[in-house]
XYZ file of N, CA and C in Angstrom:
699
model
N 27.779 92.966 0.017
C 26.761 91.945 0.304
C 26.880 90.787 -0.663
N 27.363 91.273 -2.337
C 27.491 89.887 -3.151
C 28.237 89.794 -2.861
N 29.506 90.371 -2.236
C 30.742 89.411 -2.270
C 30.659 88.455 -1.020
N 30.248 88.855 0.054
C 29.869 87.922 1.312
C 28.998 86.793 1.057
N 28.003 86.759 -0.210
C 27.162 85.450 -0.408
C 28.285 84.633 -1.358
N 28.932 85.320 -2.506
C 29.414 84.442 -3.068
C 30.580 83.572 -2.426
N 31.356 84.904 -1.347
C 32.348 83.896 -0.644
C 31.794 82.689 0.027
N 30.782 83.020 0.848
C 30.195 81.976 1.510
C 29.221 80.591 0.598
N 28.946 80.504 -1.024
C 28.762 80.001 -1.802
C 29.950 78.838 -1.667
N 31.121 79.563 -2.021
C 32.631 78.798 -2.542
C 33.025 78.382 -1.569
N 33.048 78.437 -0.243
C 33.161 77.716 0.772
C 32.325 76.790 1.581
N 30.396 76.798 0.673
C 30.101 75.914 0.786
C 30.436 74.255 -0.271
N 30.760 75.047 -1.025
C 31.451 74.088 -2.177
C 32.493 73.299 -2.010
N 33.383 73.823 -1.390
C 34.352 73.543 -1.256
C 34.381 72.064 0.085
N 33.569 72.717 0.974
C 33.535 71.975 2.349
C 32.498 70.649 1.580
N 31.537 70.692 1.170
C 30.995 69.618 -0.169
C 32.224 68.842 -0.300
N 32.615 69.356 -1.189
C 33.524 68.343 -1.778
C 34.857 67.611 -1.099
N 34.933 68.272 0.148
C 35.474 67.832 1.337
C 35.028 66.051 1.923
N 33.538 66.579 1.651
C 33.236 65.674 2.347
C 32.656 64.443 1.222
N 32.646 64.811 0.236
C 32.104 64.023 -1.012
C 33.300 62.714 -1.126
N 34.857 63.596 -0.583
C 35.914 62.646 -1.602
C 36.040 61.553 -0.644
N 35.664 61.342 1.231
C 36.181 60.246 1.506
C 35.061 58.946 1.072
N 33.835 59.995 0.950
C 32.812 58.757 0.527
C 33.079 58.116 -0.903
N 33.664 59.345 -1.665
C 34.081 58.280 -3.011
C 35.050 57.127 -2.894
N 36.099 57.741 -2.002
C 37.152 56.951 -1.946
C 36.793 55.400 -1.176
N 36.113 55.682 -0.097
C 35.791 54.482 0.483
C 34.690 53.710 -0.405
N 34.062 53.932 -0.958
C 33.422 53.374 -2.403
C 34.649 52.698 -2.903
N 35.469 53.483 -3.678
C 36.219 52.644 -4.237
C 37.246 51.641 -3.720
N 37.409 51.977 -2.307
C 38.252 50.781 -2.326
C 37.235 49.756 -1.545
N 35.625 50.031 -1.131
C 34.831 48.989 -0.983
C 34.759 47.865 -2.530
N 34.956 48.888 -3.653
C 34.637 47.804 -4.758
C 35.870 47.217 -5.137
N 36.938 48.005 -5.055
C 38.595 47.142 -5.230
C 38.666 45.598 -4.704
N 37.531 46.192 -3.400
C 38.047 45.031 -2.148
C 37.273 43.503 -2.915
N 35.930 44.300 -3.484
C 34.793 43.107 -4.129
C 35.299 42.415 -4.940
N 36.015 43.478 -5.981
C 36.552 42.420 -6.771
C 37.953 41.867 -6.551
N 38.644 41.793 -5.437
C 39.990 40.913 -4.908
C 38.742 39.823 -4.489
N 37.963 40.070 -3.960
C 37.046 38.573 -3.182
C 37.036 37.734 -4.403
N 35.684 38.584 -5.017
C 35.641 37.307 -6.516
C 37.077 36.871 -6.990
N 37.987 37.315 -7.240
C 39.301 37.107 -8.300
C 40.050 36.031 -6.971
N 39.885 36.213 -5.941
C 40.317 35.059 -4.755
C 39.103 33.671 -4.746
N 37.835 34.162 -4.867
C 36.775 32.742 -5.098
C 36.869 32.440 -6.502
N 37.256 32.961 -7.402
C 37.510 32.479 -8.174
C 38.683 31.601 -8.650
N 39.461 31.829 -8.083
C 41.049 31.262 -8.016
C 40.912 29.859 -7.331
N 40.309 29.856 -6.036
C 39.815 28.767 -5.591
C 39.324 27.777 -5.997
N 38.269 28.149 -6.678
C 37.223 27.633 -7.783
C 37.940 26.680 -8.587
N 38.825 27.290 -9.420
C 39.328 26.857 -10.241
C 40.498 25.289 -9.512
N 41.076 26.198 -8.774
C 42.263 24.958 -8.045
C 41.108 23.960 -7.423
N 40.177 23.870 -6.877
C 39.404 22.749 -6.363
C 38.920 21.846 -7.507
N 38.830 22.542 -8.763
C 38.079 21.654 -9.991
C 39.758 20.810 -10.313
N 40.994 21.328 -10.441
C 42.205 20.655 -10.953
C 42.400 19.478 -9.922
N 42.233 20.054 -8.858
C 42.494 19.210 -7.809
C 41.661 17.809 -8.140
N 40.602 17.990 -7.969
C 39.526 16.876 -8.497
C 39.758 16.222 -9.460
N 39.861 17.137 -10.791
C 40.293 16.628 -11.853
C 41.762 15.521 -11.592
N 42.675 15.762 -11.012
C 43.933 14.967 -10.863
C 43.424 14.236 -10.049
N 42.499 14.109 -9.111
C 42.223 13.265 -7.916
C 41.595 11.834 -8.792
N 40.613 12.473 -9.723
C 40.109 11.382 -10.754
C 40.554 10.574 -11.600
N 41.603 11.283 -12.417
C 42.730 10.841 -13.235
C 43.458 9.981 -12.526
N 43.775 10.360 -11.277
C 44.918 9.688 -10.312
C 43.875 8.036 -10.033
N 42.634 7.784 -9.763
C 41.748 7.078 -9.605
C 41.170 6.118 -10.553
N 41.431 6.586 -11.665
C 41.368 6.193 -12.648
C 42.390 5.167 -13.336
N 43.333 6.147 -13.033
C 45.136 4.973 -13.441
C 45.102 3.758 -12.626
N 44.995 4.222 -11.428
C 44.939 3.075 -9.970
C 43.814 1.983 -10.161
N 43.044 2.050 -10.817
C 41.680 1.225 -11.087
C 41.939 0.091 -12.345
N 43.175 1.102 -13.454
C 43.314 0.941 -14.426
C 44.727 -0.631 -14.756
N 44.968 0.247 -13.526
C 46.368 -0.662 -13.043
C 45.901 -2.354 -12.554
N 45.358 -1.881 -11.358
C 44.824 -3.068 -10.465
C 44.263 -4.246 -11.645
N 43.497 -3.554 -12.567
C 42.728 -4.620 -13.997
C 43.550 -4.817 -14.524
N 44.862 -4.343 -15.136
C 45.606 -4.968 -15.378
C 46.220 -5.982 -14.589
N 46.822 -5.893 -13.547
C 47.509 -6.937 -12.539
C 46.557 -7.985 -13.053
N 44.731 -7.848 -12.356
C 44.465 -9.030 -11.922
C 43.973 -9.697 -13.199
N 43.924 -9.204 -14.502
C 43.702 -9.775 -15.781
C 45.451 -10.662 -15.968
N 46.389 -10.469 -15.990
C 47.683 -10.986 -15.723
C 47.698 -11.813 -14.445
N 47.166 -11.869 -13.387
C 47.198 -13.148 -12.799
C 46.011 -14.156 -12.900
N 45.248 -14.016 -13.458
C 44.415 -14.733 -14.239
C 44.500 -15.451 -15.120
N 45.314 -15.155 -15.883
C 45.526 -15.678 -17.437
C 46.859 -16.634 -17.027
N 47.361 -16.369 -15.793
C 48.574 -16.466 -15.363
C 48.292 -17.804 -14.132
N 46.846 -18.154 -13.838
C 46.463 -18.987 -13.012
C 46.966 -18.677 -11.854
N 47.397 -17.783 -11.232
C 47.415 -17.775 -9.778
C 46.423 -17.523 -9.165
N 46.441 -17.718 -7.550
C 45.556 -17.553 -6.998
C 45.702 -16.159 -6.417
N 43.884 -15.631 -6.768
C 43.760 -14.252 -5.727
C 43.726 -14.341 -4.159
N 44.478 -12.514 -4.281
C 44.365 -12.551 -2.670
C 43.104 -12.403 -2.393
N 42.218 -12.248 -0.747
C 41.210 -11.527 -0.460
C 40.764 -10.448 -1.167
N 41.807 -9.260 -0.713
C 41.234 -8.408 -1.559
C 40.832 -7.995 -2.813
N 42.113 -8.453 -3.647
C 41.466 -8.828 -4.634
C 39.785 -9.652 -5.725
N 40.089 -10.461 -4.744
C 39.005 -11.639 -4.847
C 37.401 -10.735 -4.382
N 37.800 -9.884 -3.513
C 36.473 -8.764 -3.504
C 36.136 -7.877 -4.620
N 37.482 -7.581 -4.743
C 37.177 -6.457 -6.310
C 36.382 -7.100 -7.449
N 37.130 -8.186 -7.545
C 36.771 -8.897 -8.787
C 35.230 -9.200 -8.005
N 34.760 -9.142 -7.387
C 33.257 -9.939 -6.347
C 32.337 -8.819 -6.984
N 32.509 -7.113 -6.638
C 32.205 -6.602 -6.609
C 31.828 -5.770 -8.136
N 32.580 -6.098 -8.811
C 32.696 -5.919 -10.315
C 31.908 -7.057 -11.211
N 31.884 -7.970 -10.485
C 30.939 -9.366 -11.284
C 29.376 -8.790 -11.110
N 29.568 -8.046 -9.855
C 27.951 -7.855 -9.215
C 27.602 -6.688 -9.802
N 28.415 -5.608 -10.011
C 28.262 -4.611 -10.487
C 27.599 -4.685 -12.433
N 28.476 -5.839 -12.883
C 27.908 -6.417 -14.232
C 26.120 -7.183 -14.295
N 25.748 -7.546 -12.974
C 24.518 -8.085 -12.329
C 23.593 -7.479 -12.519
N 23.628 -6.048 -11.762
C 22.895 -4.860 -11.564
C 22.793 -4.195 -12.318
N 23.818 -3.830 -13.476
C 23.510 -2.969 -14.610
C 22.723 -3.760 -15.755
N 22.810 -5.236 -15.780
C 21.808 -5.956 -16.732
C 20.734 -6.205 -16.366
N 20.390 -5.786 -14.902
C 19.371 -6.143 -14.580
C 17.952 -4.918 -15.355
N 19.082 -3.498 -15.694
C 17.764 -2.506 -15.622
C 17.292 -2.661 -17.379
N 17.945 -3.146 -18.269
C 17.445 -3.554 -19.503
C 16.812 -4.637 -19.715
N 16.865 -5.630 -18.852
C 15.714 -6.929 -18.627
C 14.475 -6.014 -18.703
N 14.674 -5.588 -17.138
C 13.302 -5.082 -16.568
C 12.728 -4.325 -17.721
N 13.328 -3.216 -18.426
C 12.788 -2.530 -19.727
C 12.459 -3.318 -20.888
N 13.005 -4.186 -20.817
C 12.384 -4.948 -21.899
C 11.187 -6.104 -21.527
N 11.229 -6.240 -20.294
C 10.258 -7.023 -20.050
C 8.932 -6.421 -19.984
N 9.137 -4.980 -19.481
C 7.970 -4.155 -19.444
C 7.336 -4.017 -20.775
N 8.220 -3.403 -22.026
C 8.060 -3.321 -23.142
C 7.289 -4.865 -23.550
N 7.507 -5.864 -23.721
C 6.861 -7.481 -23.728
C 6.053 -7.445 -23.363
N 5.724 -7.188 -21.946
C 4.488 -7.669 -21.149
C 3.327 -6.032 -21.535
N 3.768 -4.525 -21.693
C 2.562 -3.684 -22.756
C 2.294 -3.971 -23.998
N 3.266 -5.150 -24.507
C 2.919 -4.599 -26.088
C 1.858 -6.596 -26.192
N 2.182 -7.109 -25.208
C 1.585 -8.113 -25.651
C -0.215 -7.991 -25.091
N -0.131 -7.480 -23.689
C -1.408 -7.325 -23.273
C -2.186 -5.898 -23.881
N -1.668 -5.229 -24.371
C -2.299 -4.107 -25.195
C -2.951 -4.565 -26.155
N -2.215 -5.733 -27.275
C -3.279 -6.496 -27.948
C -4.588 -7.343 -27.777
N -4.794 -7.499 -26.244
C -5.531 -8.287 -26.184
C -7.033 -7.767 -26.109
N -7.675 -8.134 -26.463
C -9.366 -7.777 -26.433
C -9.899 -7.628 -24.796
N -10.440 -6.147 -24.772
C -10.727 -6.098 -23.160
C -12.441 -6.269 -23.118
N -12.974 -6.827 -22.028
C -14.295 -6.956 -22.107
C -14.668 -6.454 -20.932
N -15.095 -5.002 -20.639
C -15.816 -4.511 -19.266
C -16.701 -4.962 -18.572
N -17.376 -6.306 -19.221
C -18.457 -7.379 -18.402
C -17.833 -8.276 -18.087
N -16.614 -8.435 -18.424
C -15.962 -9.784 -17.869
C -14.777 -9.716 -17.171
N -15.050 -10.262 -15.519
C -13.997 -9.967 -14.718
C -12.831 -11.304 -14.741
N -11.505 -10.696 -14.442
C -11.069 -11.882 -13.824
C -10.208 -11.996 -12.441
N -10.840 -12.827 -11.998
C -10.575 -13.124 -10.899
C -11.131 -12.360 -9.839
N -12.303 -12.019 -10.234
C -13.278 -11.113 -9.444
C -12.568 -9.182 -9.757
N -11.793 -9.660 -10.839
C -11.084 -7.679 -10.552
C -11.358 -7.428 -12.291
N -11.484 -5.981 -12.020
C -11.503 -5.346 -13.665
C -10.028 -5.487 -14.736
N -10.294 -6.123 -16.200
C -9.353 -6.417 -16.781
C -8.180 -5.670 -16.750
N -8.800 -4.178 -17.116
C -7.625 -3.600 -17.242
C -6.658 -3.487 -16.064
N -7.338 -4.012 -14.557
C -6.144 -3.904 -13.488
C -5.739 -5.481 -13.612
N -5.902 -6.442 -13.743
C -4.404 -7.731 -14.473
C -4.247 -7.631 -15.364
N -4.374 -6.665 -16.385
C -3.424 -6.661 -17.200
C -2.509 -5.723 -16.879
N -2.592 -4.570 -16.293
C -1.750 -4.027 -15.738
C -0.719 -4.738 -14.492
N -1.548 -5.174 -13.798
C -0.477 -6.134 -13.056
C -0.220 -6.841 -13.911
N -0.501 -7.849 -14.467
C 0.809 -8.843 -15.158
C 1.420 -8.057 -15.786
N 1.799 -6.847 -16.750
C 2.663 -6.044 -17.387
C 3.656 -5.458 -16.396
N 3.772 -5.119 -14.944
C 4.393 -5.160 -13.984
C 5.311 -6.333 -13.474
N 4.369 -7.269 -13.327
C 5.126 -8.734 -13.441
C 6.113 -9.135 -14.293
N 5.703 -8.884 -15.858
C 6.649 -9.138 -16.793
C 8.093 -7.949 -16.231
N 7.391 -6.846 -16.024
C 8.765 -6.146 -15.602
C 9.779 -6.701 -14.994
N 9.375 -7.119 -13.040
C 9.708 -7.779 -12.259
C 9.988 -8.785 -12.491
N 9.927 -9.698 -13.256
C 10.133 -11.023 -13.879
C 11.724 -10.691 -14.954
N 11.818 -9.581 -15.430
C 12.712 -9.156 -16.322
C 13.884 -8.947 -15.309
N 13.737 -8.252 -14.427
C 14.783 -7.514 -13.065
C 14.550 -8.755 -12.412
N 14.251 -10.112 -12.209
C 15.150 -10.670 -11.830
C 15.843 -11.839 -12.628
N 15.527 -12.008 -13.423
C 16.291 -12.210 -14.736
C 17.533 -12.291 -14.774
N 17.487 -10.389 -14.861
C 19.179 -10.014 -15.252
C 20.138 -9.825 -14.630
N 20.095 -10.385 -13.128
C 21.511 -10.986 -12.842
C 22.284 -11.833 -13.438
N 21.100 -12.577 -13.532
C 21.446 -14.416 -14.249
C 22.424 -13.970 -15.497
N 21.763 -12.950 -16.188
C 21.984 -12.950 -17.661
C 23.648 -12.087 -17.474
N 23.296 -11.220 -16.476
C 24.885 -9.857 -16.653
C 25.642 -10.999 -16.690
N 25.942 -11.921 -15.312
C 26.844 -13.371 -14.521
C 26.997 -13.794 -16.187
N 26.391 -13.928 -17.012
C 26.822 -15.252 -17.645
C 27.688 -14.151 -18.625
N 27.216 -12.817 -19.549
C 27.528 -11.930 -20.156
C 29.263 -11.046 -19.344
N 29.476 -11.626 -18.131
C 30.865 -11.348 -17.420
C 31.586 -12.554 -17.974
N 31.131 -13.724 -17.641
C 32.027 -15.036 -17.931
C 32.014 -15.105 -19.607
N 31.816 -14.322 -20.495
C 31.934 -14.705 -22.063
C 33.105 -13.193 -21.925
N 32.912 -12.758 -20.902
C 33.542 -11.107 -21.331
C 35.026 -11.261 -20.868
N 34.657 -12.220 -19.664
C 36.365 -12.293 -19.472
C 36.359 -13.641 -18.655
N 36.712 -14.281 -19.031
C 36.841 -15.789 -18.898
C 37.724 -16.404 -18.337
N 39.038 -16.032 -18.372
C 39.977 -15.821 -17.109
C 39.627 -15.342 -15.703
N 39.321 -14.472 -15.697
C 38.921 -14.070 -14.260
C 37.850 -14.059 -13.870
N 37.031 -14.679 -14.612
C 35.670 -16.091 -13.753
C 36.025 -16.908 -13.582
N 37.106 -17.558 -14.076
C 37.784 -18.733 -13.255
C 38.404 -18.578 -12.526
N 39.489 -17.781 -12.255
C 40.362 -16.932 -11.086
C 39.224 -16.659 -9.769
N 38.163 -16.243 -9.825
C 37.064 -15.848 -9.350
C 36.112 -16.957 -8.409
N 35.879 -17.922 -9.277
C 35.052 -19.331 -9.033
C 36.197 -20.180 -8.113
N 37.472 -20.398 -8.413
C 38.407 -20.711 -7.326
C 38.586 -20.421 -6.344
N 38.929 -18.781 -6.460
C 38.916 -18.658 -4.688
C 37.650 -17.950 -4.281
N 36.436 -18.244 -4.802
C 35.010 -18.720 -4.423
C 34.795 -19.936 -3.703
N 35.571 -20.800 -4.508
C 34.943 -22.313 -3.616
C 35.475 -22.486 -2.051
N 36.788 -21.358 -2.394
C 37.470 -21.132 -0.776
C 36.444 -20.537 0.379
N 36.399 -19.615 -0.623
C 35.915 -18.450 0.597
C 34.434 -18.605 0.964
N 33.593 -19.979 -0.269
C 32.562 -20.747 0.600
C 32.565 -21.572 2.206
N 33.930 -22.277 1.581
C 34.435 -23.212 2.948
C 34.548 -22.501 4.567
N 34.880 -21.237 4.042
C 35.683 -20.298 5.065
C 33.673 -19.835 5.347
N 32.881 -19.663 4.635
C 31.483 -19.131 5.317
C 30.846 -20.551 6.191
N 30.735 -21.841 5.787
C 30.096 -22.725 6.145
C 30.919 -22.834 7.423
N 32.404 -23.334 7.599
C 33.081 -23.283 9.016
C 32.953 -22.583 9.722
N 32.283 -21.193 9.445
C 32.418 -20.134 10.686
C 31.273 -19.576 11.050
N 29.892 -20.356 10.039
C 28.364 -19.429 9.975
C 27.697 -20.728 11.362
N 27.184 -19.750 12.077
C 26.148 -20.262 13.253
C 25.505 -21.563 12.859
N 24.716 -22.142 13.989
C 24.175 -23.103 14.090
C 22.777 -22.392 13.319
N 21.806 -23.113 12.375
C 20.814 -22.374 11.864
C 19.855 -23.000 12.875
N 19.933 -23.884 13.499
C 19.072 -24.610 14.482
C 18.762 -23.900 15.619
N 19.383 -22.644 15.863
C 19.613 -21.512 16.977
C 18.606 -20.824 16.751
N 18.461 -20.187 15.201
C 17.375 -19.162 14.849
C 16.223 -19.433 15.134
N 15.546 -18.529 15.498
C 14.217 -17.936 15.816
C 13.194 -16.766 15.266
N 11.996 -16.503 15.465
C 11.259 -15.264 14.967
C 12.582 -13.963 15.670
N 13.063 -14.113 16.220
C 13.343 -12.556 17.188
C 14.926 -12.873 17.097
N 15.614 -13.984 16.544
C 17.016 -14.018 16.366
C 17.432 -15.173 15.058
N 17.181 -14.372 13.775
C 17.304 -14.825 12.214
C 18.612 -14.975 12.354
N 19.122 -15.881 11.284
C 20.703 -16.256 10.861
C 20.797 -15.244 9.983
N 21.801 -14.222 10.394
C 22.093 -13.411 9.447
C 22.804 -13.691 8.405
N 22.830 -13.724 6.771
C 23.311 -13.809 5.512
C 24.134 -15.428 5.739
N 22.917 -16.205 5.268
C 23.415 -17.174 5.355
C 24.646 -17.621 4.720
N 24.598 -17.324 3.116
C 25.977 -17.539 2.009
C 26.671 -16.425 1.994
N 26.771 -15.580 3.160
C 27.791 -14.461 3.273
C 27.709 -13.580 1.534
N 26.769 -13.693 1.087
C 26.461 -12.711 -0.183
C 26.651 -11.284 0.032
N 26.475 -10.781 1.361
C 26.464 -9.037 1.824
C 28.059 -8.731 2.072
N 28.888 -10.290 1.611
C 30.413 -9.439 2.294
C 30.869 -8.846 0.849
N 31.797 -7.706 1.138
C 32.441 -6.821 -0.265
C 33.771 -6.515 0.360
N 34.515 -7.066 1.702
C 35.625 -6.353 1.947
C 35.979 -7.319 3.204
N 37.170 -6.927 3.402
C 37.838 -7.675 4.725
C 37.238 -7.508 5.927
N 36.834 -6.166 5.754
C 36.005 -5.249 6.281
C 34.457 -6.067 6.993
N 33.510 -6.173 5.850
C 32.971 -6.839 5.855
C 32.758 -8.172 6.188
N 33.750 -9.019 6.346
C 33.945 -10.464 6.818
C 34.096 -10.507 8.118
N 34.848 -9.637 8.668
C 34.562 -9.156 10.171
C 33.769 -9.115 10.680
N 32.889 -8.272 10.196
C 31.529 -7.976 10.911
C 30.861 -8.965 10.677
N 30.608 -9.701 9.740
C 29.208 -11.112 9.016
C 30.153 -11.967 10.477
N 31.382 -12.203 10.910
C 32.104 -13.236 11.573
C 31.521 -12.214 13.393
N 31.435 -11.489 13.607
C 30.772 -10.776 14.930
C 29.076 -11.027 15.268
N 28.286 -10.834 13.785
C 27.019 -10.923 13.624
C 26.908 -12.811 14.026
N 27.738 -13.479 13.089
C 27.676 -14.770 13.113
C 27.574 -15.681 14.940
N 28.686 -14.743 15.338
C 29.118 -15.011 17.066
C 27.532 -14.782 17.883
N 27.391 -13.136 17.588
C 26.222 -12.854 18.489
C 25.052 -13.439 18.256
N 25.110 -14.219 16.567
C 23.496 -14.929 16.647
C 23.607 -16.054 17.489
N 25.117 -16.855 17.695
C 25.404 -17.999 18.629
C 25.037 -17.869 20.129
N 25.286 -16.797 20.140
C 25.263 -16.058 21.807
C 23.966 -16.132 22.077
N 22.989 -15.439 21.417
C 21.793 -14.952 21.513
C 20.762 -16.685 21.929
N 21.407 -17.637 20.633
C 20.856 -19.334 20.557
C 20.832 -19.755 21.510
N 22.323 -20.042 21.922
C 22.147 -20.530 23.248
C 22.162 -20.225 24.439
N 21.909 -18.929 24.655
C 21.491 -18.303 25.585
C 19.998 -18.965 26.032
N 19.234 -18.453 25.137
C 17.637 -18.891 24.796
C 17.762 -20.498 25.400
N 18.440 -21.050 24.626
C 18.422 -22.734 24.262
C 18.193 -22.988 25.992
N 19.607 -22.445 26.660
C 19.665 -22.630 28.083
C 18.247 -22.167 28.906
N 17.355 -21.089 28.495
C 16.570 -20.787 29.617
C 15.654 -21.871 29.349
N 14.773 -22.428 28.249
C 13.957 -23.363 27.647
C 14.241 -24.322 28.357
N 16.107 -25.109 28.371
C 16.247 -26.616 29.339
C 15.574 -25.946 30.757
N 15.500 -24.919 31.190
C 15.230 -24.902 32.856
C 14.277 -25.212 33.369
């Protein structure tokens, strides 16, 4: 009788561990498999950051290059091409916009530190409103007054910075004025419901762009005398 329980003991054991080893095994090569995934997303990982990295570097030289050229045909008095003449457009403006946000901070700074001194009187309005709201608006103002400022100021802080190619710049500017006035609509066309779009072509940045201001320019013509014609009837 013990030997019939114990046999039947060791052959429950046995059939156990039968069935124990494919679940280990498939465990382990479920986690083998986990970590080939990570060690493959990771591999990835890595080549997408080099990639980038060289994509930037590579972007960088090319950016690096082009400023050279057009600082050498500058100094060199030739005339820019178009495209060129955008880069350099776009880089003057770009000097515009970044002086504009230290105006504005400093104007803000000016316009709190001057009206903070001033004596507030809660019986005395102006302009029918409570002090502390114009002085808060004008300290806003001074802001806004600062941001628009600092275009003026970046423009002039480009032409001390590189002085060659504000003149390179202002040349084939006076062109590519000629080329907006010959080809911009009749303004005598416009209306509430059909505006002259960008009158001094200020919104163009590309060849790209001159296209379209020269399509916009057509259809405000279209639109004029279209109108113009139903009015004679």
């Amino acid at each position: 009788m013990l030997g019939t329980l114990s046999a039947s003991r060791s052959a429950m054991c046995s059939v156990a561990r039968l069935l124990h080893r494919p679940a280990t095994t498939m465990s382990m090569a479920l986690t083998s498999s986990a970590l080939h995934q990570k060690q493959i997303a990771r591999g990835l990982h890595t080549s997408r950051l080099l990639l980038s990295k060289e994509e930037t570097q590579d972007s960088e030289a090319a950016k690096e290059k082009q400023a050279r050229r057009l600082k050498r045909m500058a100094k060199e008095g030739k005339l820019l091409d178009w495209e060129d003449f955008f880069a350099l457009r776009r880089e003057r403006r770009l000097w515009e916009r970044v002086a504009s946000i230290p105006c504005a901070v400093i104007g803000l700074s000016a316009g709190a530190a001057v009206f903070a001194t001033l004596p507030i009187d809660p019986q005395q309005m102006f302009f029918g409103f409570d002090p502390l709201i114009v002085f808060g608006a004008a300290t806003l103002g001074c802001m806004v007054l600062g941001y628009g400022v600092g275009p003026s100021i970046g423009r002039a802080w480009y032409r001390v910075m590189s002085p060659a190619m504000e003149r390179a710049l202002r040349a084939k500017e006076t062109e590519f004025f000629k080329h907006v006035k010959a080809n911009r609509s009749d303004p005598s066309l416009s209306s509430m419901g059909n505006p002259l779009p960008d009158f001094y072509g200020e919104k163009i940045n590309s060849l790209e762009g001159y296209r379209k201001w020269l399509r916009k320019q057509r259809e405000h013509e279209r639109k004029g005398t279209f109108k113009l014609g139903q009015k004679k009837r």
